[in-house]
Amino acid sequence: MYIVFEGIDGAGKSTQINLLKDWLEQNGFDVETVVEPTDSEVGKLIRKILQRPDATTDRIQKTLGLLFAADRMLIMDKLNDDSKVILSDRSFISSLAYQEPAEWIEQINKYAKEPDLVLLLDVDVKTSVNRCSKEDEFENEEFLSKVKANYLDLISNFNHEIIDASTGVNKVSTDVKKAVAPYMGICPDCIR
Ligand code: TYD
């Protein structure tokens, strides 16, 4: 099972992944977590480029698109491990939401693994910007508004659940568990 968390910066993906991981482990599952960009050499280069003042320009966005696809290729084996539940903070769906043009992003991610379930943590852009450290050029209101609209447009192409991520950590965590439970043979109504 490959479960992907998506959403704009500051939506709370990493917090929710950790809570879901603990809960799945309590229920006897073997869980592995993945974060994109990864901590590989390519991932480190990506993080450096994300801090450039021109990171949102078309030229740098396309460069990043290529690097994200390469970074993703490095974790293919990990994502294909069927013995575990893989929880991933982002996937090629982030590239579709953040980079363009869509057809080209699809092409360069042709070999990326399709998620079994996508959880889109949906939060309004103002909340997200306030939660961000403001280190990256991506974390500005105009850019993230476009990304949020892209997510809502493209998410129907995947097996997904949209989760309101503005309701507080505990409520969001309950909603995440309820979305995942049916895939794990756990009764969703038993979750409070
Ligand atoms: P990071 O600081 O880790 O953001 P977060 O904590 O929200 O995960 O950096 C990831 C940034 O990279 C984030 O702004 C989203 C962006 N990104 C893309 O633009 N395309 C991609 O394919 C991926 C995986 C991330």
Coordinates of C-alpha atoms and ligand atoms in Angstrom, one line a residue:
M1 CA 0.0 0.0 0.0
Y2 CA 1.5 3.3 -1.1
I3 CA -0.3 6.2 0.6
V4 CA 0.6 9.8 -0.4
F5 CA 0.0 13.0 1.5
E6 CA -0.4 16.1 -0.7
G7 CA -1.2 19.7 0.0
I8 CA 0.3 23.2 -0.1
D9 CA 3.2 24.1 2.2
G10 CA 2.2 24.3 5.8
A11 CA -0.9 22.0 5.4
G12 CA 0.4 19.8 8.2
K13 CA 1.5 16.8 6.2
S14 CA 4.5 15.7 8.3
T15 CA 2.6 16.0 11.6
Q16 CA -0.2 13.8 10.2
I17 CA 2.1 11.3 8.7
N18 CA 3.8 10.7 12.1
L19 CA 0.4 10.3 13.8
L20 CA -0.8 7.9 11.1
K21 CA 2.4 5.9 11.3
D22 CA 2.1 5.5 15.1
W23 CA -1.6 4.4 14.8
L24 CA -0.9 1.9 12.0
E25 CA 2.0 0.4 13.9
Q26 CA -0.2 0.0 17.0
N27 CA -2.5 -1.9 14.7
G28 CA 0.3 -4.3 13.7
F29 CA 1.4 -2.8 10.3
D30 CA 5.0 -2.5 9.2
V31 CA 5.2 1.2 8.1
E32 CA 7.9 3.1 6.2
T33 CA 7.9 6.8 5.7
V34 CA 9.3 8.8 2.7
V35 CA 9.7 12.5 2.2
E36 CA 10.1 14.2 -1.2
P37 CA 12.4 16.0 -1.9
T38 CA 14.5 13.2 -0.3
D39 CA 17.9 13.5 1.5
S40 CA 19.8 12.2 -1.5
E41 CA 22.4 14.4 -3.4
V42 CA 19.6 15.4 -5.8
G43 CA 17.3 16.3 -2.9
K44 CA 19.9 18.4 -1.3
L45 CA 20.5 20.3 -4.5
I46 CA 16.7 20.8 -4.8
R47 CA 16.5 22.3 -1.3
K48 CA 19.3 24.7 -2.2
I49 CA 17.6 25.8 -5.4
L50 CA 14.3 26.3 -3.6
Q51 CA 15.9 29.1 -1.6
R52 CA 17.0 31.1 -4.7
P53 CA 15.2 34.4 -5.0
D54 CA 14.3 33.4 -8.6
A55 CA 12.9 30.0 -7.6
T56 CA 9.4 30.7 -9.0
T57 CA 10.5 31.8 -12.4
D58 CA 9.7 29.6 -15.4
R59 CA 13.3 28.6 -16.1
I60 CA 14.1 27.5 -12.5
Q61 CA 10.7 25.8 -12.2
K62 CA 11.5 23.7 -15.2
T63 CA 14.9 22.9 -13.8
L64 CA 13.3 21.9 -10.5
G65 CA 10.8 19.7 -12.4
L66 CA 13.6 17.7 -13.9
L67 CA 15.4 17.4 -10.5
F68 CA 12.2 16.4 -8.7
A69 CA 11.7 13.6 -11.3
A70 CA 15.3 12.4 -10.9
D71 CA 15.1 12.5 -7.1
R72 CA 11.9 10.4 -7.2
M73 CA 13.6 7.8 -9.4
L74 CA 16.2 7.2 -6.7
I75 CA 13.5 6.0 -4.3
M76 CA 11.6 3.7 -6.7
D77 CA 12.8 0.5 -5.0
K78 CA 11.6 1.7 -1.6
L79 CA 8.1 2.6 -3.0
N80 CA 7.8 -0.8 -4.6
D81 CA 8.3 -2.7 -1.3
D82 CA 5.0 -4.5 -1.1
S83 CA 5.7 -5.9 2.4
K84 CA 5.2 -2.5 4.0
V85 CA 2.7 0.4 4.2
I86 CA 4.6 3.3 2.6
L87 CA 3.5 6.8 3.8
S88 CA 4.9 9.5 1.6
D89 CA 5.1 13.2 2.2
R90 CA 4.5 14.3 -1.5
S91 CA 4.9 12.5 -4.8
F92 CA 4.9 13.3 -8.6
I93 CA 1.4 14.8 -7.9
S94 CA 3.3 17.7 -6.2
S95 CA 5.2 18.2 -9.5
L96 CA 1.9 18.4 -11.3
A97 CA 0.6 21.0 -8.9
Y98 CA 3.7 23.1 -8.6
Q99 CA 5.5 22.8 -11.9
E100 CA 4.3 23.2 -15.5
P101 CA 3.4 22.5 -18.2
A102 CA 1.4 19.5 -17.2
E103 CA 2.0 17.3 -20.3
W104 CA 5.7 17.6 -19.9
I105 CA 5.6 16.9 -16.2
E106 CA 3.6 13.8 -16.9
Q107 CA 6.2 12.7 -19.5
I108 CA 9.2 13.1 -17.3
N109 CA 7.4 11.3 -14.5
K110 CA 6.3 8.4 -16.7
Y111 CA 8.0 5.9 -14.5
A112 CA 6.9 7.3 -11.2
K113 CA 4.8 5.0 -9.0
E114 CA 1.0 5.6 -9.0
P115 CA -0.3 6.0 -5.4
D116 CA -3.0 3.6 -4.1
L117 CA -4.5 6.4 -2.1
V118 CA -3.9 10.2 -2.1
L119 CA -4.9 12.3 1.0
L120 CA -5.1 15.9 0.0
L121 CA -4.8 18.1 3.1
D122 CA -6.8 21.1 2.2
V123 CA -6.1 24.4 4.0
D124 CA -6.6 28.0 3.0
V125 CA -3.6 29.9 1.6
K126 CA -3.5 32.5 4.4
T127 CA -3.3 29.9 7.1
S128 CA -0.6 28.0 5.2
V129 CA 1.6 31.1 4.7
N130 CA 1.3 32.0 8.4
R131 CA 2.5 28.5 9.3
C132 CA 5.5 28.5 7.0
S133 CA 9.0 29.5 8.0
K134 CA 9.2 31.7 4.9
E135 CA 12.6 30.4 4.0
D136 CA 11.6 29.2 0.5
E137 CA 10.5 31.5 -2.3
F138 CA 7.6 29.1 -2.9
E139 CA 5.9 30.0 0.3
N140 CA 4.1 33.2 -1.0
E141 CA 0.4 33.7 -1.2
E142 CA 0.1 34.2 -5.0
F143 CA 2.1 31.2 -5.9
L144 CA 0.4 28.9 -3.3
S145 CA -3.1 30.1 -4.5
K146 CA -2.2 28.8 -8.0
V147 CA -0.9 25.5 -6.5
K148 CA -4.0 25.0 -4.4
A149 CA -6.2 25.5 -7.5
N150 CA -4.1 23.1 -9.4
Y151 CA -4.4 20.4 -6.7
L152 CA -8.2 20.7 -6.7
D153 CA -8.3 20.4 -10.5
L154 CA -6.1 17.4 -10.8
I155 CA -6.9 15.3 -7.7
S156 CA -10.0 13.6 -9.3
N157 CA -7.5 11.7 -11.6
F158 CA -6.4 9.7 -8.5
N159 CA -8.0 7.6 -5.9
H160 CA -8.2 10.3 -3.2
E161 CA -9.8 11.9 -0.2
I162 CA -9.9 15.6 0.4
I163 CA -9.4 16.3 4.1
D164 CA -10.1 19.7 5.7
A165 CA -6.8 20.5 7.3
S166 CA -7.9 23.6 9.2
T167 CA -9.8 21.8 12.0
G168 CA -7.0 21.2 14.4
V169 CA -4.4 18.4 14.7
N170 CA -6.6 15.9 16.5
K171 CA -9.7 16.2 14.2
V172 CA -7.5 16.1 11.1
S173 CA -5.8 13.0 12.4
T174 CA -9.2 11.3 13.1
D175 CA -10.3 12.2 9.5
V176 CA -7.1 10.7 8.1
K177 CA -7.5 7.5 10.0
K178 CA -11.1 7.2 8.8
A179 CA -10.0 7.6 5.2
V180 CA -7.3 5.0 5.6
A181 CA -9.2 2.4 7.7
P182 CA -11.2 0.7 5.0
Y183 CA -7.9 -0.2 3.1
M184 CA -6.5 -1.7 6.3
G185 CA -9.5 -3.9 7.3
I186 CA -10.2 -1.5 10.2
C187 CA -13.8 -0.4 10.8
P188 CA -14.0 3.4 10.2
D189 CA -16.8 3.9 12.6
C190 CA -14.7 2.5 15.4
I191 CA -12.4 5.5 15.2
R192 CA -13.1 8.5 17.5
Ligands
TYD1 P1 9.9 21.5 2.0 O1 10.5 22.7 2.6 O2 10.2 20.2 2.4 O3 8.2 21.7 2.0 P2 7.2 20.8 2.9 O4 7.7 20.9 4.3 O5 5.9 21.5 2.6 O6 7.2 19.4 2.3 O7 10.2 21.6 0.4 C1 9.4 21.0 -0.5 C2 9.0 22.1 -1.5 O8 9.2 21.6 -2.8 C3 7.6 22.5 -1.4 O9 7.5 23.9 -1.5 C4 6.9 21.9 -2.5 C5 8.0 21.7 -3.5 N1 7.8 20.6 -4.5 C6 7.6 20.8 -5.8 O10 7.5 22.0 -6.2 N2 7.5 19.8 -6.7 C7 7.7 18.5 -6.3 O11 7.6 17.6 -7.1 C8 7.9 18.3 -4.9 C9 8.1 16.9 -4.4 C10 8.0 19.3 -4.0

